[in-house]
Short mmCIF file of C-alpha atoms and ligand atoms in Angstrom, two decimals:
data_model
loop_
_atom_site.label_atom_id
_atom_site.label_comp_id
_atom_site.label_asym_id
_atom_site.label_seq_id
_atom_site.Cartn_x
_atom_site.Cartn_y
_atom_site.Cartn_z
CA MET X 1 5.88 -5.71 5.31
CA ALA X 2 9.04 -4.65 7.05
CA ARG X 3 10.58 -4.84 10.49
CA LEU X 4 10.35 -1.23 11.57
CA LEU X 5 12.12 0.13 14.63
CA LEU X 6 10.57 3.37 15.83
CA GLY X 7 12.73 5.58 18.05
CA VAL X 8 10.81 8.13 20.09
CA SER X 9 12.61 11.02 21.76
CA GLY X 10 11.24 13.50 24.26
CA GLY X 11 9.10 16.20 22.73
CA ILE X 12 5.45 17.11 22.77
CA ALA X 13 5.16 15.66 19.25
CA ALA X 14 5.71 12.19 20.75
CA TYR X 15 1.93 11.82 20.72
CA LYS X 16 2.10 11.78 16.91
CA ALA X 17 4.51 8.87 17.09
CA LEU X 18 1.63 6.86 18.55
CA GLU X 19 -0.38 7.53 15.42
CA ALA X 20 2.65 6.72 13.24
CA ALA X 21 3.03 3.39 15.06
CA ARG X 22 -0.68 2.65 14.60
CA LEU X 23 -0.49 3.46 10.89
CA ALA X 24 2.65 1.38 10.45
CA VAL X 25 0.92 -1.64 12.01
CA LYS X 26 -2.10 -0.98 9.81
CA ARG X 27 0.12 -0.99 6.74
CA GLY X 28 1.34 -4.43 7.72
CA HIS X 29 4.71 -3.61 9.26
CA ALA X 30 6.07 -5.38 12.32
CA VAL X 31 6.87 -2.51 14.69
CA ARG X 32 9.07 -2.34 17.79
CA VAL X 33 9.61 0.86 19.74
CA VAL X 34 12.53 2.26 21.71
CA GLN X 35 11.99 5.40 23.75
CA THR X 36 14.31 7.84 25.43
CA PRO X 37 13.69 8.33 29.15
CA ALA X 38 12.58 11.94 28.46
CA SER X 39 9.94 10.80 25.97
CA GLU X 40 8.23 8.80 28.69
CA ARG X 41 7.22 12.10 30.25
CA PHE X 42 5.11 12.75 27.17
CA VAL X 43 3.83 9.30 26.17
CA GLY X 44 3.97 6.18 28.31
CA ARG X 45 5.27 2.91 26.96
CA ALA X 46 1.95 1.19 27.68
CA SER X 47 0.40 3.10 24.77
CA PHE X 48 3.05 1.97 22.28
CA GLU X 49 2.89 -1.56 23.66
CA ALA X 50 -0.87 -1.68 23.14
CA ILE X 51 -0.52 -0.45 19.55
CA THR X 52 2.41 -2.61 18.48
CA GLY X 53 1.62 -5.68 20.55
CA ALA X 54 5.26 -5.81 21.64
CA PRO X 55 7.28 -4.62 24.63
CA VAL X 56 8.90 -1.18 24.48
CA LEU X 57 12.50 -0.74 25.57
CA VAL X 58 13.94 2.38 27.19
CA SER X 59 17.16 1.41 28.97
CA GLU X 60 20.16 -0.34 27.46
CA PHE X 61 20.23 -2.56 30.53
CA GLU X 62 16.67 -3.87 30.57
CA PRO X 63 16.14 -7.34 29.10
CA ASP X 64 13.77 -7.54 26.14
CA PRO X 65 10.83 -9.81 27.07
CA ALA X 66 10.40 -10.50 23.32
CA ARG X 67 14.12 -11.46 23.01
CA GLY X 68 14.66 -9.30 19.95
CA ALA X 69 11.67 -10.71 18.04
CA TYR X 70 9.39 -8.45 16.04
CA PRO X 71 5.60 -8.98 16.18
CA GLY X 72 4.59 -12.07 14.23
CA GLU X 73 7.96 -13.75 14.73
CA PRO X 74 8.45 -16.75 17.02
CA LEU X 75 10.09 -16.06 20.35
CA PRO X 76 13.76 -17.11 20.14
CA GLU X 77 14.81 -19.77 22.64
CA ARG X 78 17.58 -17.61 24.06
CA ALA X 79 17.72 -13.96 24.96
CA PRO X 80 20.02 -12.02 22.62
CA ILE X 81 23.44 -11.18 23.98
CA SER X 82 23.35 -7.64 22.68
CA HIS X 83 20.98 -4.84 23.69
CA LEU X 84 21.22 -3.85 20.02
CA ALA X 85 19.40 -6.96 18.71
CA LEU X 86 16.36 -4.89 17.73
CA VAL X 87 18.25 -2.51 15.49
CA GLU X 88 20.40 -5.27 14.06
CA ARG X 89 17.27 -6.97 12.77
CA ALA X 90 15.41 -3.79 11.72
CA GLU X 91 14.84 -3.04 8.04
CA LEU X 92 14.18 0.61 8.82
CA TYR X 93 14.96 2.77 11.84
CA LEU X 94 12.66 5.78 12.03
CA ILE X 95 13.38 8.32 14.76
CA ALA X 96 10.29 10.44 15.23
CA PRO X 97 10.13 12.85 16.83
CA ALA X 98 13.84 13.66 16.86
CA THR X 99 14.46 16.48 19.34
CA ALA X 100 17.27 19.03 18.96
CA ASN X 101 19.15 17.24 21.72
CA THR X 102 18.80 13.80 20.13
CA LEU X 103 19.86 15.19 16.73
CA ALA X 104 22.94 16.75 18.33
CA LYS X 105 23.86 13.42 19.90
CA LEU X 106 23.28 11.53 16.65
CA ALA X 107 25.36 14.05 14.70
CA HIS X 108 28.25 13.55 17.09
CA GLY X 109 27.95 9.79 17.41
CA GLN X 110 27.03 9.80 21.09
CA ALA X 111 25.49 6.62 22.43
CA ASP X 112 24.22 7.57 25.86
CA ASN X 113 20.85 5.83 25.69
CA LEU X 114 19.27 2.92 23.83
CA LEU X 115 17.86 5.12 21.04
CA THR X 116 21.16 6.80 20.21
CA ALA X 117 23.21 3.61 20.66
CA ALA X 118 20.86 1.84 18.25
CA ALA X 119 21.34 4.63 15.68
CA LEU X 120 25.09 4.23 15.91
CA ALA X 121 24.79 0.46 15.38
CA ALA X 122 22.18 0.62 12.59
CA ALA X 123 23.01 -1.13 9.32
CA CYS X 124 19.54 -0.44 7.88
CA PRO X 125 18.31 2.89 6.44
CA VAL X 126 17.82 5.52 9.17
CA ALA X 127 15.35 8.41 8.96
CA VAL X 128 15.01 11.27 11.45
CA ALA X 129 11.99 13.53 11.74
CA PRO X 130 12.90 16.71 13.64
CA ALA X 131 10.29 18.35 15.83
CA MET X 132 11.01 21.33 18.05
CA ASN X 133 10.55 25.03 18.62
CA ASN X 134 11.25 27.02 15.43
CA ARG X 135 14.16 28.99 16.89
CA MET X 136 15.79 25.79 18.06
CA TYR X 137 15.24 24.26 14.63
CA LEU X 138 16.63 27.27 12.75
CA ASN X 139 19.61 27.61 15.07
CA PRO X 140 22.80 27.06 13.04
CA ALA X 141 23.87 24.35 15.48
CA THR X 142 20.77 22.26 14.72
CA GLN X 143 21.05 22.95 11.00
CA ALA X 144 24.71 21.90 11.02
CA ASN X 145 23.75 18.70 12.85
CA LEU X 146 21.09 17.92 10.25
CA ASP X 147 23.55 18.62 7.43
CA ALA X 148 26.07 16.29 9.00
CA LEU X 149 23.49 13.52 9.35
CA GLU X 150 22.30 13.95 5.76
CA ARG X 151 25.87 13.80 4.47
CA ARG X 152 26.18 10.46 6.21
CA GLY X 153 23.11 9.11 4.43
CA VAL X 154 20.50 9.65 7.14
CA ALA X 155 17.18 10.71 5.60
CA VAL X 156 15.76 13.88 7.15
CA ILE X 157 11.99 14.13 7.07
CA ALA X 158 11.50 17.89 7.12
CA PRO X 159 9.25 19.45 9.75
CA THR X 160 6.33 21.58 8.61
CA GLU X 161 5.27 25.14 9.37
CA GLY X 162 2.35 26.12 11.55
CA PRO X 163 1.35 26.75 15.16
CA LEU X 164 3.93 25.34 17.59
CA ALA X 165 3.44 23.86 21.04
CA SER X 166 4.67 27.00 22.83
CA HIS X 167 1.56 29.12 23.18
CA GLY X 168 1.01 31.61 20.37
CA GLU X 169 4.19 30.73 18.48
CA GLN X 170 4.18 30.03 14.78
CA GLY X 171 6.95 28.71 12.59
CA VAL X 172 8.77 25.73 11.24
CA GLY X 173 9.32 22.80 13.58
CA ARG X 174 6.11 20.79 13.60
CA LEU X 175 6.64 17.07 13.21
CA ALA X 176 5.58 15.84 9.74
CA GLU X 177 2.21 14.08 9.72
CA PRO X 178 2.25 10.33 10.56
CA ALA X 179 1.36 9.25 6.99
CA GLU X 180 4.21 11.38 5.62
CA LEU X 181 6.62 9.89 8.14
CA LEU X 182 5.72 6.42 6.97
CA ASP X 183 5.69 7.27 3.27
CA ALA X 184 9.18 8.74 3.59
CA GLY X 185 10.37 5.75 5.62
CA GLU X 186 8.86 3.22 3.23
CA ALA X 187 10.44 5.00 0.27
CA LEU X 188 13.80 4.12 1.81
CA LEU X 189 12.76 0.50 2.05
CA THR X 190 11.45 -0.01 -1.43
CA PRO X 191 13.79 0.00 -4.39
CA PRO X 192 12.13 1.84 -7.31
CA THR X 193 11.72 -1.31 -9.40
CA TYR X 194 8.82 0.27 -11.30
CA ALA X 195 10.64 3.48 -12.24
CA GLY X 196 9.53 4.45 -15.75
CA VAL X 197 6.74 1.85 -15.75
CA ARG X 198 3.22 3.16 -16.47
CA VAL X 199 0.61 1.31 -14.45
CA LEU X 200 -3.13 1.59 -15.05
CA VAL X 201 -5.31 0.45 -12.14
CA THR X 202 -9.09 0.18 -12.09
CA ALA X 203 -10.90 0.13 -8.77
CA GLY X 204 -14.34 0.16 -7.21
CA GLY X 205 -17.67 -1.02 -8.53
CA THR X 206 -19.69 0.35 -11.42
CA ARG X 207 -23.26 1.57 -10.96
CA GLU X 208 -25.81 1.08 -13.70
CA PRO X 209 -28.72 3.51 -13.50
CA ILE X 210 -32.31 2.33 -13.28
CA ASP X 211 -33.67 5.86 -13.02
CA SER X 212 -32.26 9.20 -11.88
CA VAL X 213 -32.08 7.96 -8.26
CA ARG X 214 -31.59 4.19 -8.30
CA PHE X 215 -28.90 1.98 -9.69
CA LEU X 216 -27.69 -1.61 -9.89
CA GLY X 217 -24.38 -1.76 -8.08
CA ASN X 218 -22.09 -4.18 -6.31
CA ARG X 219 -20.23 -4.47 -3.02
CA SER X 220 -16.75 -3.50 -4.21
CA SER X 221 -15.27 -0.74 -2.02
CA GLY X 222 -12.18 -0.05 -4.14
CA ARG X 223 -9.77 -0.94 -1.32
CA MET X 224 -7.89 -3.57 -3.32
CA GLY X 225 -7.40 -1.25 -6.30
CA TYR X 226 -6.33 1.65 -4.10
CA ALA X 227 -3.81 -0.59 -2.33
CA LEU X 228 -2.43 -1.64 -5.74
CA ALA X 229 -2.15 1.99 -6.86
CA ARG X 230 -0.39 2.99 -3.63
CA GLU X 231 2.05 0.11 -3.87
CA ALA X 232 2.83 0.85 -7.53
CA VAL X 233 3.59 4.49 -6.62
CA ARG X 234 5.85 3.29 -3.81
CA ARG X 235 7.80 1.24 -6.33
CA GLY X 236 8.28 4.28 -8.54
CA ALA X 237 5.57 3.67 -11.16
CA GLU X 238 3.62 6.37 -12.97
CA VAL X 239 0.09 5.45 -11.92
CA THR X 240 -3.31 6.24 -13.42
CA LEU X 241 -6.25 5.12 -11.31
CA ILE X 242 -9.70 4.75 -12.85
CA ALA X 243 -12.09 4.70 -9.92
CA ALA X 244 -15.73 3.74 -10.04
CA ASN X 245 -17.68 5.09 -7.08
CA VAL X 246 -14.97 4.84 -4.45
CA ALA X 247 -15.20 6.80 -1.20
CA LEU X 248 -11.57 6.45 -0.12
CA GLU X 249 -8.73 8.95 0.16
CA VAL X 250 -6.94 9.16 -3.18
CA PRO X 251 -3.38 7.82 -2.85
CA ALA X 252 -0.73 10.53 -3.23
CA GLY X 253 1.01 10.65 -6.57
CA VAL X 254 -1.66 9.01 -8.74
CA ARG X 255 -3.62 10.53 -11.62
CA LEU X 256 -7.30 9.91 -10.89
CA VAL X 257 -10.03 9.38 -13.49
CA LYS X 258 -13.53 9.00 -12.06
CA VAL X 259 -16.21 6.91 -13.73
CA GLN X 260 -19.61 5.57 -12.74
CA THR X 261 -20.90 3.03 -15.24
CA ALA X 262 -19.44 0.06 -17.11
CA ALA X 263 -19.70 2.05 -20.35
CA GLU X 264 -17.71 4.94 -18.82
CA MET X 265 -15.18 2.41 -17.51
CA ALA X 266 -14.84 0.98 -21.02
CA ASP X 267 -14.30 4.46 -22.51
CA ALA X 268 -11.78 5.52 -19.86
CA CYS X 269 -9.82 2.25 -20.15
CA GLY X 270 -9.88 2.51 -23.94
CA ASN X 271 -8.38 6.00 -23.71
CA GLU X 272 -5.65 4.92 -21.32
CA LEU X 273 -4.69 1.46 -22.60
CA ASP X 274 -2.09 2.57 -25.14
CA ALA X 275 -0.25 4.65 -22.57
CA CYS X 276 0.21 1.88 -20.03
CA ASP X 277 2.71 -0.94 -19.61
CA VAL X 278 0.74 -2.78 -16.93
CA LEU X 279 -3.03 -3.00 -16.46
CA LEU X 280 -4.40 -4.14 -13.09
CA MET X 281 -8.12 -4.58 -13.61
CA SER X 282 -9.41 -4.87 -10.07
CA ALA X 283 -12.69 -3.01 -10.58
CA ALA X 284 -15.93 -4.94 -10.27
CA VAL X 285 -17.56 -4.10 -13.56
CA ALA X 286 -21.26 -4.84 -13.97
CA ASP X 287 -22.04 -7.66 -16.39
CA PHE X 288 -25.61 -6.44 -16.92
CA ARG X 289 -27.36 -3.08 -16.93
CA PRO X 290 -30.99 -2.00 -17.19
CA ALA X 291 -31.80 -1.87 -20.89
CA ALA X 292 -33.88 1.31 -20.62
CA ALA X 293 -32.78 3.59 -17.79
CA VAL X 294 -35.10 6.58 -17.43
CA ASN X 295 -33.95 10.09 -16.71
CA ARG X 296 -36.49 10.75 -13.96
CA LYS X 297 -37.55 9.15 -10.71
CA ILE X 298 -39.83 6.16 -11.12
CA LYS X 299 -42.74 6.70 -8.69
CA LYS X 300 -44.06 3.78 -6.69
CA ASP X 301 -47.66 4.41 -7.72
CA GLU X 302 -46.58 3.46 -11.25
CA GLY X 303 -46.45 -0.14 -9.97
CA ILE X 304 -43.50 -2.49 -9.61
CA PRO X 305 -41.15 -1.78 -12.52
CA LYS X 306 -40.10 -4.66 -14.72
CA LEU X 307 -36.36 -4.42 -15.16
CA GLU X 308 -35.08 -5.70 -18.42
CA LEU X 309 -31.33 -6.15 -18.42
CA GLU X 310 -28.84 -6.13 -21.26
CA PRO X 311 -25.21 -7.21 -21.21
CA THR X 312 -22.43 -4.67 -20.77
CA GLU X 313 -19.17 -4.87 -22.60
CA ASP X 314 -16.54 -7.15 -21.11
CA VAL X 315 -13.99 -4.38 -20.76
CA LEU X 316 -11.08 -6.60 -19.83
CA ARG X 317 -11.63 -9.02 -22.70
CA LEU X 318 -11.83 -6.10 -25.13
CA LEU X 319 -8.67 -4.50 -23.76
CA ALA X 320 -6.81 -7.82 -23.92
CA GLU X 321 -7.83 -8.16 -27.58
CA HIS X 322 -6.33 -4.74 -28.36
CA ARG X 323 -3.22 -5.10 -26.25
CA ARG X 324 0.34 -4.53 -27.31
CA ALA X 325 2.50 -7.60 -26.95
CA ASP X 326 4.73 -5.92 -24.37
CA GLN X 327 1.88 -5.08 -21.97
CA VAL X 328 1.12 -7.11 -18.85
CA ILE X 329 -2.60 -7.51 -18.18
CA VAL X 330 -3.91 -8.74 -14.86
CA GLY X 331 -7.55 -9.61 -14.21
CA PHE X 332 -9.33 -10.24 -10.93
CA ALA X 333 -11.83 -12.99 -10.38
CA ALA X 334 -14.25 -13.14 -7.50
CA GLU X 335 -15.43 -16.74 -7.43
CA HIS X 336 -17.64 -18.66 -5.06
CA GLY X 337 -16.57 -21.91 -3.46
CA GLU X 338 -14.04 -24.66 -3.87
CA ALA X 339 -13.74 -24.50 -7.64
CA ALA X 340 -12.57 -20.84 -7.41
CA VAL X 341 -9.00 -21.49 -8.59
CA GLU X 342 -10.14 -23.67 -11.50
CA LEU X 343 -12.69 -21.06 -12.57
CA GLY X 344 -9.96 -18.42 -12.31
CA ARG X 345 -7.68 -20.42 -14.58
CA GLY X 346 -10.49 -20.58 -17.12
CA LYS X 347 -10.75 -16.80 -17.02
CA LEU X 348 -7.00 -16.41 -17.46
CA GLU X 349 -7.16 -18.44 -20.66
CA ARG X 350 -10.48 -17.16 -22.02
CA LYS X 351 -9.61 -13.51 -21.57
CA ARG X 352 -5.97 -14.03 -22.68
CA LEU X 353 -4.52 -12.51 -19.51
CA ASP X 354 -1.01 -12.66 -18.11
CA ALA X 355 -2.26 -13.22 -14.59
CA VAL X 356 -5.47 -13.52 -12.68
CA VAL X 357 -5.96 -12.85 -8.98
CA VAL X 358 -8.62 -15.21 -7.66
CA ASN X 359 -10.46 -14.81 -4.41
CA ASP X 360 -13.05 -17.12 -3.00
CA ILE X 361 -15.91 -14.86 -1.97
CA SER X 362 -17.64 -17.65 -0.03
CA ARG X 363 -15.09 -17.16 2.78
CA ALA X 364 -16.23 -14.88 5.59
CA GLY X 365 -14.31 -11.70 6.39
CA VAL X 366 -12.28 -11.40 3.21
CA GLY X 367 -12.84 -9.76 -0.16
CA PHE X 368 -15.67 -7.29 -0.61
CA GLU X 369 -15.91 -4.40 1.90
CA SER X 370 -13.05 -5.85 3.93
CA ASP X 371 -9.51 -4.67 4.65
CA GLU X 372 -8.33 -8.22 4.13
CA ASN X 373 -8.18 -10.68 1.32
CA GLU X 374 -6.97 -14.19 0.65
CA VAL X 375 -6.07 -14.84 -2.96
CA THR X 376 -4.37 -17.16 -5.39
CA ILE X 377 -2.40 -15.54 -8.17
CA LEU X 378 -2.31 -17.60 -11.36
CA THR X 379 0.10 -16.59 -14.09
CA VAL X 380 0.36 -17.43 -17.76
CA ASP X 381 3.63 -19.30 -17.22
CA GLY X 382 1.80 -21.82 -15.05
CA GLU X 383 2.84 -20.47 -11.64
CA GLN X 384 0.33 -20.48 -8.81
CA ARG X 385 0.96 -18.38 -5.70
CA HIS X 386 -1.29 -18.46 -2.68
CA VAL X 387 -1.40 -15.37 -0.47
CA PRO X 388 -2.90 -16.35 2.90
CA ARG X 389 -5.45 -14.12 4.55
CA SER X 390 -3.76 -10.78 5.03
CA ARG X 391 -4.28 -7.05 4.61
CA LYS X 392 -4.90 -5.86 1.08
CA GLU X 393 -1.58 -3.95 1.19
CA ARG X 394 0.22 -7.27 1.43
CA VAL X 395 -1.85 -8.78 -1.35
CA ALA X 396 -0.98 -5.73 -3.48
CA ARG X 397 2.71 -6.34 -2.86
CA ALA X 398 2.36 -9.97 -3.95
CA VAL X 399 0.53 -8.97 -7.14
CA LEU X 400 3.17 -6.39 -8.05
CA ASP X 401 5.94 -8.90 -7.29
CA GLU X 402 4.35 -11.32 -9.78
CA VAL X 403 3.99 -8.61 -12.44
CA GLU X 404 7.63 -7.70 -11.90
CA ARG X 405 8.61 -11.33 -12.37
CA LEU X 406 6.58 -11.62 -15.58
CA ARG X 407 8.07 -8.39 -16.95
CA ALA X 408 11.59 -9.54 -16.13
CA ALA X 409 11.01 -12.91 -17.83
CA ARG X 410 9.64 -11.12 -20.88
CA GLU X 411 12.58 -8.74 -20.95
CA GLY X 412 14.87 -11.79 -20.96
CA THR X 413 12.92 -13.30 -23.85
CA ARG X 414 13.04 -10.09 -25.87
CA THR X 415 16.80 -9.69 -25.51
CA ASP X 416 17.28 -13.31 -26.57
CA GLY X 417 17.54 -12.96 -30.41
CA ALA X 418 16.36 -16.48 -31.21
CA ARG X 419 13.03 -16.02 -29.49
CA ALA X 420 12.39 -12.37 -30.11
CA ASP X 421 9.24 -10.60 -31.18
CA THR X 422 7.39 -13.03 -33.42
CA ARG X 423 4.98 -14.45 -30.88
CA SER X 424 2.99 -12.72 -28.21
CA PRO X 425 5.23 -12.45 -25.14
CA ALA X 426 2.07 -12.81 -23.07
CA ARG X 427 1.95 -16.45 -24.13
CA VAL X 428 5.60 -17.45 -23.85
N1 CTP Q 501 -14.61 -7.36 -16.10
C1 CTP Q 501 -14.65 -6.40 -17.08
N2 CTP Q 501 -15.85 -6.07 -17.66
C2 CTP Q 501 -16.98 -6.69 -17.30
C3 CTP Q 501 -16.93 -7.67 -16.28
C4 CTP Q 501 -15.74 -7.99 -15.70
O1 CTP Q 501 -13.63 -5.84 -17.44
N3 CTP Q 501 -18.11 -6.33 -17.85
C5 CTP Q 501 -13.29 -7.71 -15.51
C6 CTP Q 501 -13.14 -7.44 -14.04
O2 CTP Q 501 -12.59 -6.18 -13.80
C7 CTP Q 501 -12.21 -8.54 -13.59
C8 CTP Q 501 -12.45 -9.67 -14.55
O3 CTP Q 501 -13.12 -9.09 -15.67
O4 CTP Q 501 -10.85 -8.16 -13.73
C9 CTP Q 501 -13.27 -10.81 -14.02
O5 CTP Q 501 -14.54 -10.44 -13.78
P1 CTP Q 501 -15.79 -11.45 -13.76
O6 CTP Q 501 -17.05 -10.67 -13.69
O7 CTP Q 501 -15.58 -12.44 -12.66
O8 CTP Q 501 -15.61 -12.19 -15.15
P2 CTP Q 501 -16.64 -12.91 -16.05
O9 CTP Q 501 -15.87 -13.40 -17.21
O10 CTP Q 501 -17.76 -11.99 -16.30
O11 CTP Q 501 -17.05 -14.18 -15.24
P3 CTP Q 501 -18.40 -14.66 -14.50
O12 CTP Q 501 -18.74 -15.86 -15.23
O13 CTP Q 501 -17.99 -14.92 -13.10
O14 CTP Q 501 -19.43 -13.56 -14.61
#
């Protein structure tokens, strides 16, 4: 989660900035908005205020009712002295849409409104997303302005081609889509700490056939695994995602392998294990399956079927047995009730994992089929980290932080000659 300042200048594409703000909030960022006076002709500040839950500023002279605080932060006792408090505290300043006029001002260091003054004062990464008529965009003046900004380290999020606002016109100049704006902005925020690391993620819930129509399944939606995959990509990892029956948009930049049953999950994981450095086993894999699935539809006039179940393979346990010493293996444990953390620790030890992410499924509103989770991450070195109820994106960040910590500790151990190699680094 980052403090994101969104600067909106006056073009028809300002309506897309609303969606970008909504998406940014959804991804867990604390968002404040500054608008140029011209942009208010396209989108009113009430809309941004409703989405971000924070006041929008337009003039350099208007006091900030939130006193420079971002959503989720306590209100400071005193109002900030500077009208630039918002940008001083921002971790990213995204200007979208950036009109030709705003780009020209930014390129020349003008500070004639709050948005441009904030850009001049920004110490955080700045990204601009141009949006305008194609002839204005292709004009050498605009191109020179963009070049100048890029040379100074401003990220330019290129506009796309297609129908433009002026009736019947086609060309380049459409504001990038909100998700792209955020992806590009977040890439500036996140150092690629997973560059060169191969991460295997499993997600979703397996389905074990009873007949050609029915199956035994579970409530896992795949959201946690998809959030993990997305976060790993953001940190520069090479990500393979094995998904069991997930109906979500596939995160950009991952290699997807689809499976249905626990047996297919076992096969797919077996194929991929060698080629990964980190395994995040968030899929809900069935523990039992019908012993004799039939390849036809069981008709009800045959009477109530008697389902005999047989155990499936414990995929995670099997993978952990065949692991390389340098791999980090993380399991997930859905446990019911107060003993959840203790039961999770048992799983960590029994399955010989490096970490286990425990959630208490007796709590309402978190876990299965929810956008939120509340977990405790237990690691092999005895650490215990509680992540309070929050969006799964935030939980994913905490999990990847812990994996990073374990990998760094292991790296330290391996480069220390006295303690190298002979014992499993997963246990040190
Ligand atoms: N898991 C697996 N294969 C299975 C069942 C579970 O790989 N057949 C993995 C899950 O992906 C998860 C972890 O094991 O990462 C914990 O799952 P869980 O079903 O809670 O573990 P069990 O040891 O089966 O514990 P329980 O006693 O709760 O059934």
